[in-house]
Coordinates of C-alpha atoms and ligand atoms in Angstrom, one line a residue:
X235 CA 124.8 55.8 39.5
X236 CA 126.3 55.7 43.0
X237 CA 128.7 52.7 43.0
X238 CA 129.6 53.1 46.7
X239 CA 128.5 50.3 49.0
X240 CA 125.6 51.3 51.2
X241 CA 125.9 50.6 54.9
X242 CA 123.1 51.0 57.5
X243 CA 124.4 51.8 61.0
X244 CA 122.0 51.1 63.8
X245 CA 122.4 53.3 66.9
X246 CA 124.0 56.7 67.3
X247 CA 126.0 56.4 70.6
X248 CA 129.8 56.4 70.8
X249 CA 130.0 53.1 68.9
X250 CA 127.6 53.9 66.1
X251 CA 129.0 57.4 65.5
X252 CA 132.6 56.2 65.5
X253 CA 131.6 53.4 63.1
X254 CA 129.8 55.8 60.8
X255 CA 132.7 58.2 60.7
X256 CA 135.1 55.4 59.8
X257 CA 132.7 54.1 57.1
X258 CA 132.2 57.6 55.6
X259 CA 136.0 58.1 55.6
X260 CA 136.4 54.7 53.9
X261 CA 134.1 55.8 51.0
X262 CA 130.8 54.1 52.0
X263 CA 127.4 55.6 51.7
X264 CA 126.1 55.5 55.2
X265 CA 122.5 55.6 56.6
X266 CA 122.6 56.2 60.4
X267 CA 119.4 55.1 62.2
X268 CA 118.7 56.2 65.8
X269 CA 115.4 55.5 67.6
X270 CA 115.7 58.6 69.8
X271 CA 115.3 62.3 68.7
X272 CA 119.0 63.0 69.5
X273 CA 122.3 61.2 69.3
X274 CA 124.4 60.1 72.3
X275 CA 122.8 56.9 73.6
X276 CA 124.0 56.2 77.1
X277 CA 126.3 59.2 77.2
X278 CA 124.4 62.4 76.5
X279 CA 123.7 65.8 78.0
X280 CA 120.9 68.3 78.0
X281 CA 120.3 71.8 79.4
X282 CA 118.6 72.0 82.8
X283 CA 115.8 74.5 82.4
X284 CA 116.0 75.9 86.0
X285 CA 119.7 76.6 86.2
X286 CA 120.8 76.7 82.5
X287 CA 123.5 74.1 83.5
X288 CA 124.6 71.4 81.0
X289 CA 123.8 68.1 82.7
X290 CA 125.2 64.8 81.6
X291 CA 123.0 61.7 82.1
X292 CA 125.9 60.8 84.5
X293 CA 129.4 62.2 85.0
X294 CA 131.9 60.5 82.6
X295 CA 135.6 60.3 83.0
X296 CA 138.2 59.5 80.3
X297 CA 141.5 57.8 80.8
X298 CA 144.8 58.7 79.1
X299 CA 144.8 55.2 77.5
X300 CA 141.6 56.0 75.6
X301 CA 143.5 56.1 72.3
X302 CA 140.6 55.2 70.1
X303 CA 138.4 57.9 71.7
X304 CA 141.0 60.6 71.3
X305 CA 141.5 59.6 67.6
X306 CA 137.8 59.7 67.0
X307 CA 137.4 63.1 68.7
X308 CA 140.4 64.4 66.6
X309 CA 138.8 63.1 63.4
X310 CA 135.5 65.0 64.1
X311 CA 137.4 68.2 65.1
X312 CA 136.6 67.9 68.8
X313 CA 139.9 66.7 70.3
X314 CA 140.4 70.0 72.1
X315 CA 137.1 69.6 74.0
X316 CA 138.6 67.0 76.3
X317 CA 141.2 68.1 78.8
X318 CA 143.6 65.6 80.2
X319 CA 145.7 66.1 83.4
X320 CA 149.4 65.5 82.6
X321 CA 149.7 63.3 85.7
X322 CA 147.4 60.8 87.3
X323 CA 146.0 62.4 90.5
X324 CA 143.0 61.1 92.4
X325 CA 141.8 63.0 95.4
X326 CA 139.9 61.0 98.1
X327 CA 138.0 62.0 101.3
X328 CA 137.7 59.2 103.7
X329 CA 134.7 59.7 106.1
X330 CA 136.9 58.4 108.9
X331 CA 140.4 59.6 108.1
X332 CA 139.9 62.7 106.1
X333 CA 141.5 63.8 102.8
X334 CA 144.4 62.3 101.0
X335 CA 145.7 62.0 97.4
X336 CA 146.9 59.2 95.1
X337 CA 149.4 61.3 93.1
X338 CA 151.7 59.8 90.5
X339 CA 154.6 62.0 89.4
X340 CA 155.2 62.6 85.7
X341 CA 157.5 59.6 85.1
X342 CA 157.0 56.9 82.5
X343 CA 154.7 54.1 83.7
X344 CA 155.1 51.9 85.6
X345 CA 157.5 54.2 87.6
X346 CA 154.8 56.8 88.1
X347 CA 152.5 54.1 89.6
X348 CA 155.3 52.9 91.8
X349 CA 156.0 56.4 93.2
X350 CA 152.2 57.1 93.5
X351 CA 151.6 53.9 95.6
X352 CA 154.6 54.4 97.7
X353 CA 153.5 57.9 98.6
X354 CA 149.8 57.0 99.2
X355 CA 149.1 58.4 102.7
X356 CA 145.8 56.5 103.1
X357 CA 147.8 53.3 103.6
X358 CA 150.5 52.2 106.1
X359 CA 153.9 51.3 104.6
X360 CA 153.6 47.5 104.5
X361 CA 150.3 47.9 102.6
X362 CA 151.9 50.3 100.1
X363 CA 154.4 47.6 99.3
X364 CA 151.7 45.0 99.0
X365 CA 149.8 47.3 96.6
X366 CA 152.9 47.6 94.6
X367 CA 153.2 43.8 94.3
X368 CA 149.8 43.8 92.5
X369 CA 151.2 46.1 89.9
X370 CA 154.2 43.9 89.4
X371 CA 152.0 40.9 89.2
X372 CA 149.6 42.4 86.7
X373 CA 152.4 43.6 84.6
X374 CA 153.8 40.0 84.1
X375 CA 150.4 38.5 83.1
X376 CA 150.4 36.8 79.7
X377 CA 147.4 36.6 77.4
X378 CA 146.8 33.0 78.6
X379 CA 147.1 34.1 82.3
X380 CA 144.4 36.7 81.5
X381 CA 142.2 34.1 79.8
X382 CA 142.5 31.9 83.0
X383 CA 141.5 34.9 85.1
X384 CA 138.3 35.3 83.1
X385 CA 136.5 33.0 85.5
X386 CA 138.0 34.4 88.7
X387 CA 136.4 37.2 90.6
X388 CA 138.4 40.3 91.3
X389 CA 137.9 39.7 95.0
X390 CA 139.5 36.3 94.8
X391 CA 142.4 37.5 92.7
X392 CA 143.1 40.4 95.1
X393 CA 143.0 38.1 98.1
X394 CA 145.5 35.7 96.3
X395 CA 147.7 38.7 95.5
X396 CA 147.8 39.5 99.3
X397 CA 145.8 42.7 99.0
X398 CA 144.4 43.5 102.5
X399 CA 140.9 45.0 103.2
X400 CA 142.6 48.4 103.9
X401 CA 144.3 48.4 100.4
X402 CA 141.0 47.4 98.7
X403 CA 139.1 50.1 100.5
X404 CA 141.5 52.8 99.7
X405 CA 142.5 52.1 96.2
X406 CA 141.4 48.9 94.3
X407 CA 137.7 48.9 95.1
X408 CA 137.0 52.6 94.2
X409 CA 139.0 52.2 91.0
X410 CA 137.3 48.9 90.1
X411 CA 133.8 50.2 90.9
X412 CA 134.3 53.2 88.7
X413 CA 136.0 51.4 85.8
X414 CA 134.0 48.2 85.8
X415 CA 130.6 49.4 87.2
X416 CA 130.6 46.2 89.1
X417 CA 131.2 44.9 92.6
X418 CA 134.7 43.3 93.0
X419 CA 132.9 40.3 94.7
X420 CA 131.4 39.4 91.3
X421 CA 133.5 41.4 88.7
X422 CA 136.0 39.5 86.5
X423 CA 139.6 39.7 87.5
X424 CA 140.6 39.6 83.9
X425 CA 138.7 42.7 82.9
X426 CA 140.1 44.6 85.8
X427 CA 143.7 43.4 85.0
X428 CA 143.3 44.5 81.4
X429 CA 142.1 48.0 82.3
X430 CA 144.8 48.3 85.0
X431 CA 147.5 47.3 82.5
X432 CA 146.2 49.7 79.8
X433 CA 145.6 52.6 82.2
X434 CA 148.7 52.4 84.4
X435 CA 151.3 50.0 83.1
X436 CA 151.4 50.3 79.3
X437 CA 153.9 53.1 79.2
X438 CA 151.3 55.4 77.6
X439 CA 149.7 58.6 79.1
X440 CA 147.9 57.9 82.4
X441 CA 146.2 61.2 83.2
X442 CA 142.4 61.6 83.7
X443 CA 140.3 63.4 81.1
X444 CA 137.3 65.5 81.8
X445 CA 135.1 67.1 79.2
X446 CA 135.0 70.9 79.1
X447 CA 131.6 70.5 77.4
X448 CA 128.4 68.6 78.2
X449 CA 128.7 65.1 76.6
X450 CA 126.4 65.9 73.7
X451 CA 128.5 68.9 72.8
X452 CA 131.8 67.0 73.3
X453 CA 131.2 64.4 70.7
X454 CA 127.6 63.8 69.5
X455 CA 127.1 67.3 68.0
X456 CA 130.5 67.4 66.3
X457 CA 130.1 63.8 65.0
X458 CA 126.8 64.7 63.5
X459 CA 128.1 67.8 61.8
X460 CA 131.0 65.8 60.4
X461 CA 128.7 63.0 59.1
X462 CA 126.2 65.4 57.5
X463 CA 129.0 67.4 55.9
X464 CA 130.3 64.1 54.4
X465 CA 127.0 63.0 52.9
X466 CA 125.8 60.6 55.6
X467 CA 122.0 60.3 55.8
X468 CA 121.1 60.6 59.5
X469 CA 117.6 59.7 60.6
X470 CA 116.4 60.3 64.2
X471 CA 113.2 58.8 65.6
X472 CA 113.9 55.9 63.3
X473 CA 113.9 52.9 65.6
X474 CA 114.5 49.6 63.8
X475 CA 111.7 47.4 64.8
X476 CA 112.7 44.4 62.6
X477 CA 115.9 43.2 61.1
X478 CA 114.6 41.2 58.1
X479 CA 116.5 38.0 57.4
X480 CA 116.4 36.2 54.1
X481 CA 118.2 33.2 52.8
X482 CA 121.4 35.1 51.9
X483 CA 121.5 37.4 55.0
X484 CA 119.8 40.6 56.1
X485 CA 117.3 41.7 53.4
X486 CA 116.5 45.0 54.9
X487 CA 115.3 46.8 58.0
X488 CA 111.8 47.7 59.0
X489 CA 111.4 50.9 61.0
X490 CA 108.7 51.6 63.6
X491 CA 106.6 53.6 61.1
X492 CA 106.7 50.8 58.6
X493 CA 109.4 52.3 56.3
X494 CA 111.9 49.8 54.8
X495 CA 115.6 50.4 54.5
X496 CA 117.8 48.4 52.2
X497 CA 121.6 48.3 52.3
X498 CA 124.6 46.1 51.3
X499 CA 125.7 45.7 54.9
X500 CA 124.2 46.3 58.3
X501 CA 126.3 47.4 61.3
X502 CA 124.4 47.2 64.6
X503 CA 125.5 48.9 67.7
X504 CA 122.3 48.2 69.6
X505 CA 122.5 47.1 73.2
X506 CA 121.8 43.4 73.7
X507 CA 118.2 43.7 74.6
X508 CA 117.4 46.0 71.7
X509 CA 119.2 43.7 69.3
X510 CA 117.3 40.7 70.6
X511 CA 114.0 42.6 70.2
X512 CA 114.8 43.5 66.5
X513 CA 116.0 40.1 65.4
X514 CA 113.4 37.3 64.5
X515 CA 112.9 35.0 67.5
X516 CA 114.0 31.9 65.4
X517 CA 117.2 33.6 64.3
X518 CA 118.1 34.7 67.9
X519 CA 117.3 31.4 69.6
X520 CA 118.5 29.0 66.9
X521 CA 122.2 30.1 66.9
X522 CA 124.4 30.0 70.0
X523 CA 126.2 33.1 68.8
X524 CA 123.1 35.1 69.5
X525 CA 121.6 32.9 72.2
X526 CA 124.4 33.5 74.7
X527 CA 124.0 37.3 74.4
X528 CA 120.6 36.9 76.3
X529 CA 122.6 35.8 79.4
X530 CA 124.6 39.0 79.6
X531 CA 123.5 41.0 82.6
X532 CA 123.5 44.7 83.1
X533 CA 124.6 46.9 86.0
X534 CA 123.0 50.2 87.0
X535 CA 124.4 53.7 87.8
X536 CA 122.6 56.3 89.8
X537 CA 123.7 59.9 89.4
X538 CA 122.5 62.8 91.6
X539 CA 122.8 66.4 90.4
X540 CA 122.9 68.8 93.3
X541 CA 122.7 72.5 93.6
X542 CA 124.0 74.1 96.9
X543 CA 123.9 77.7 98.0
X544 CA 127.7 78.0 98.3
X545 CA 130.9 76.5 97.0
X546 CA 132.7 74.0 99.3
X547 CA 134.5 71.4 97.1
X548 CA 138.1 72.1 96.5
X549 CA 138.7 69.5 93.8
X550 CA 137.1 69.0 90.4
X551 CA 136.2 65.5 91.6
X552 CA 136.9 63.4 94.6
X553 CA 136.4 59.8 95.6
X554 CA 134.4 59.4 98.9
X555 CA 135.4 56.5 101.1
X556 CA 133.3 54.8 103.8
X557 CA 130.1 56.2 102.2
X558 CA 127.5 54.8 99.8
X559 CA 128.1 57.7 97.4
X560 CA 131.3 56.9 95.6
X561 CA 132.5 60.0 93.6
X562 CA 131.6 63.6 93.7
X563 CA 132.2 66.0 90.8
X564 CA 132.2 69.8 90.8
X565 CA 130.2 70.0 87.5
X566 CA 130.5 73.8 87.2
X567 CA 134.2 73.9 87.9
X568 CA 134.8 71.2 85.2
X569 CA 132.7 73.0 82.6
X570 CA 134.0 76.4 83.7
X571 CA 130.5 77.7 83.9
X572 CA 129.3 80.6 86.0
X573 CA 126.6 80.5 88.6
X574 CA 125.7 81.2 92.2
X575 CA 126.6 78.5 94.7
X576 CA 127.8 75.2 93.5
X577 CA 126.6 72.6 91.0
X578 CA 127.8 69.1 91.9
X579 CA 127.1 65.6 90.7
X580 CA 127.4 62.5 92.8
X581 CA 127.7 59.0 91.4
X582 CA 126.9 55.5 92.7
X583 CA 128.2 52.7 90.4
X584 CA 126.9 49.1 90.5
X585 CA 123.9 50.7 92.2
X586 CA 121.6 47.6 92.5
X587 CA 120.8 48.4 96.2
X588 CA 119.6 51.9 95.4
X589 CA 118.1 51.8 91.9
X590 CA 114.6 51.2 93.2
X591 CA 114.8 53.7 96.1
X592 CA 112.6 56.8 95.8
X593 CA 114.5 59.9 94.5
X594 CA 114.0 61.7 97.8
X595 CA 115.8 59.0 99.8
X596 CA 118.7 58.9 97.3
X597 CA 119.1 62.6 97.6
X598 CA 119.0 62.5 101.4
X599 CA 121.6 59.7 101.3
X600 CA 123.9 61.7 99.0
X601 CA 123.5 64.9 101.1
X602 CA 124.4 62.9 104.3
X603 CA 127.5 61.3 102.7
X604 CA 128.8 64.6 101.4
X605 CA 128.3 66.3 104.8
X606 CA 130.1 63.4 106.5
X607 CA 133.2 63.8 104.3
X608 CA 133.3 67.5 103.7
X609 CA 132.9 69.5 106.9
X610 CA 132.3 72.8 104.9
X611 CA 129.3 71.2 103.3
X612 CA 127.5 71.1 106.7
X613 CA 127.1 74.9 106.5
X614 CA 125.8 74.8 102.9
X615 CA 122.1 74.5 102.1
X616 CA 120.9 72.1 99.4
X617 CA 118.7 74.1 97.1
X618 CA 117.7 71.5 94.6
X619 CA 118.6 68.0 93.4
X620 CA 117.8 65.7 90.5
X621 CA 118.3 61.9 90.4
X622 CA 119.1 60.1 87.1
X623 CA 118.7 56.3 87.2
X624 CA 120.4 54.4 84.4
X625 CA 119.1 50.8 85.1
X626 CA 121.1 49.3 82.3
X627 CA 124.1 51.6 82.4
X628 CA 126.6 49.0 81.2
X629 CA 126.8 45.2 80.8
X630 CA 127.9 43.5 84.0
X631 CA 131.6 42.4 83.5
X632 CA 131.2 39.6 85.9
X633 CA 133.5 36.6 86.1
X634 CA 132.7 34.3 83.2
X635 CA 130.9 37.0 81.2
X636 CA 133.6 37.2 78.4
X637 CA 132.2 34.0 76.8
X638 CA 128.9 35.7 76.4
X639 CA 130.4 38.6 74.5
X640 CA 130.3 38.1 70.7
X641 CA 132.9 39.2 68.2
X642 CA 131.9 41.5 65.3
X643 CA 131.1 38.9 62.7
X644 CA 127.7 37.2 63.2
X645 CA 126.5 34.0 61.5
X646 CA 124.6 36.3 59.2
X647 CA 127.2 37.4 56.6
X648 CA 126.1 41.1 56.1
X649 CA 125.2 41.7 59.8
X650 CA 128.2 43.0 61.8
X651 CA 128.1 44.0 65.5
X652 CA 129.6 46.8 67.6
X653 CA 128.8 48.2 71.0
X654 CA 130.6 48.5 74.3
X655 CA 129.3 45.0 75.3
X656 CA 130.9 43.1 72.4
X657 CA 134.1 41.2 73.0
X658 CA 136.6 44.1 73.3
X659 CA 138.2 42.8 76.5
X660 CA 137.3 46.1 78.2
X661 CA 134.4 46.8 80.5
X662 CA 131.4 48.8 79.3
X663 CA 133.1 52.1 78.6
X664 CA 133.5 54.8 76.0
X665 CA 136.8 53.4 74.8
X666 CA 135.3 49.9 74.3
X667 CA 132.4 51.5 72.4
X668 CA 134.7 53.4 70.1
X669 CA 137.1 50.5 69.5
X670 CA 134.1 48.2 68.8
X671 CA 132.6 50.7 66.4
X672 CA 135.9 51.1 64.5
X673 CA 136.5 47.3 64.5
X674 CA 133.0 46.7 63.1
X675 CA 133.5 49.3 60.4
X676 CA 136.7 47.5 59.4
X677 CA 134.8 44.2 59.3
X678 CA 132.2 45.8 57.0
X679 CA 135.0 46.9 54.7
X680 CA 136.3 43.3 54.6
X681 CA 132.8 41.9 54.0
X682 CA 132.2 44.4 51.1
X683 CA 135.5 43.5 49.5
X684 CA 134.8 39.7 49.8
X685 CA 131.3 40.2 48.4
X686 CA 132.5 42.2 45.4
X687 CA 135.4 39.7 44.8
X688 CA 132.8 36.8 44.7
X689 CA 130.7 38.8 42.2
Ligands
FAD113 C1 125.6 57.0 84.1 C2 126.8 56.4 83.2 C3 128.1 56.7 83.6 C4 129.1 56.2 82.8 N1 130.4 56.6 83.1 C5 131.4 56.3 82.2 C6 132.7 56.8 82.4 O1 133.0 57.5 83.4 N2 133.7 56.5 81.5 C7 133.4 55.6 80.5 O2 134.3 55.4 79.7 N3 132.2 55.1 80.3 C8 131.2 55.4 81.1 N4 129.9 54.9 80.9 C9 129.7 53.9 79.8 C10 129.5 54.6 78.5 O3 128.6 55.7 78.5 C11 129.0 53.6 77.5 O4 130.0 52.5 77.4 C12 128.9 54.1 76.0 O5 128.1 55.3 76.0 C13 128.2 53.0 75.2 O6 128.1 53.4 73.9 P1 127.5 52.5 72.7 O7 127.4 53.3 71.5 O8 128.1 51.2 72.8 O9 125.9 52.2 73.2 P2 124.7 53.2 73.4 O10 125.2 54.5 73.8 O11 123.7 52.5 74.2 O12 124.2 53.4 71.9 C14 123.2 52.5 71.3 C15 122.2 53.4 70.6 O13 121.2 52.6 69.9 C16 120.0 53.2 70.0 N5 118.9 52.2 69.8 C17 118.5 51.3 70.6 N6 117.6 50.5 70.0 C18 117.4 51.0 68.8 C19 116.7 50.6 67.6 N7 115.8 49.6 67.7 N8 116.8 51.3 66.5 C20 117.7 52.3 66.4 N9 118.4 52.8 67.4 C21 118.3 52.1 68.6 C22 120.0 53.8 71.4 O14 119.0 54.9 71.5 C23 121.4 54.4 71.5 O15 121.5 55.7 71.0 C24 128.8 55.4 81.7 C25 127.5 55.0 81.4 C26 126.5 55.5 82.1 C27 125.1 55.2 81.8

């Protein structure tokens, strides 16, 4: 008889896959349940039939401080699929002032940041020093300072730290919008400060990582192969319609087709609204642990995949300033794929104002923004474009949202939570998803040990 504890993992995104890998490595029997036909959740890719290009649901960038993500990719044999720049270098094109770079030399942090900000051509000298002050300030923050900052918006904090509109426009707002997927007017200063410290001030690597593969081939495929090789039972098109609660905890799961799954522990990485739909109403509403989750809001991302008749972008990705489109990626250059013309992807984070626009208007806006920033694009012809709207791309890390984010242990003893929206301290990002998955797996380990000790 198999004496290993059985764990059901709900959801096969970054969080569920990393949790399942940890559990399998820890000697558990794992059943991974995913409602879709493929793994990847909010970070996946597919092949575009017309061009043969690998298209991600939206361009994803990785930071050098994504230690959990790198460890996870190494564990599934996919570490080499992610390429990090040795130094932090961000290229910008300002619609009014042209191109400039934020380039940090390869010095240990925070010296690299110091040199990068001092050399930032998009700002005058007094503003470069003011920007440096924010770095010094952020570096000194203690955990209790960060907790106090939870209820402050990033905009308020930046104003208090003497950051002028010019500094915000050139550096903090583009970084914040990309990292937090939220407008600095509502985003939590604490979440920004945590990312800023981890990414730029921790002394660790601060380069930017881009995947040399479509997202599904970067991690979802390799994770699946690892799991199946190690005896994990993976079931697609297996949406959990009910988490069945009994007097002692979760009794089992009911799938959409009526099948029942029983396990010793249940690790959910479902996004908040899916978790709420699967739990009994009384359970969800009777306990403040669950109830507060319902108040977490989400923030959309709009991505626009564009095919032009010629190449004109000189960087793998650039930040666009003074435009509604925020970042532009040269998809084909990043993937190293061949093809006539160019294959680009544009991104708008915190895209509430555009999410309900018709695709044709979004495409026209992106085309206009690109032409305004890149003169060579004005001679190029747009052949085709595709809009991907992710209405619930991430939770909204707005000021005060940290109290709505639960830890991994729920009031139900054998139900443990992961997912990028749980209380990792990070915004909704891959690293948060992976860390939450690994933390939840460790909690399952503790629960199983406690449970067996009681027996
Ligand atoms: C367009 C876009 C761009 C982004 N850019 C970046 C970036 O540049 N860098 C970065 O770090 N992060 C980025 N993110 C965020 C990152 O993609 C997410 O943080 C991460 O993918 C979340 O992973 P997760 O496993 O927590 O959740 P999910 O990926 O949402 O996984 C949950 C899984 O549960 C499944 N599920 C739902 N309900 C059920 C059910 N009832 N039964 C079974 N399964 C169910 C879902 O299908 C899904 O596969 C971006 C996100 C988007 C959408």
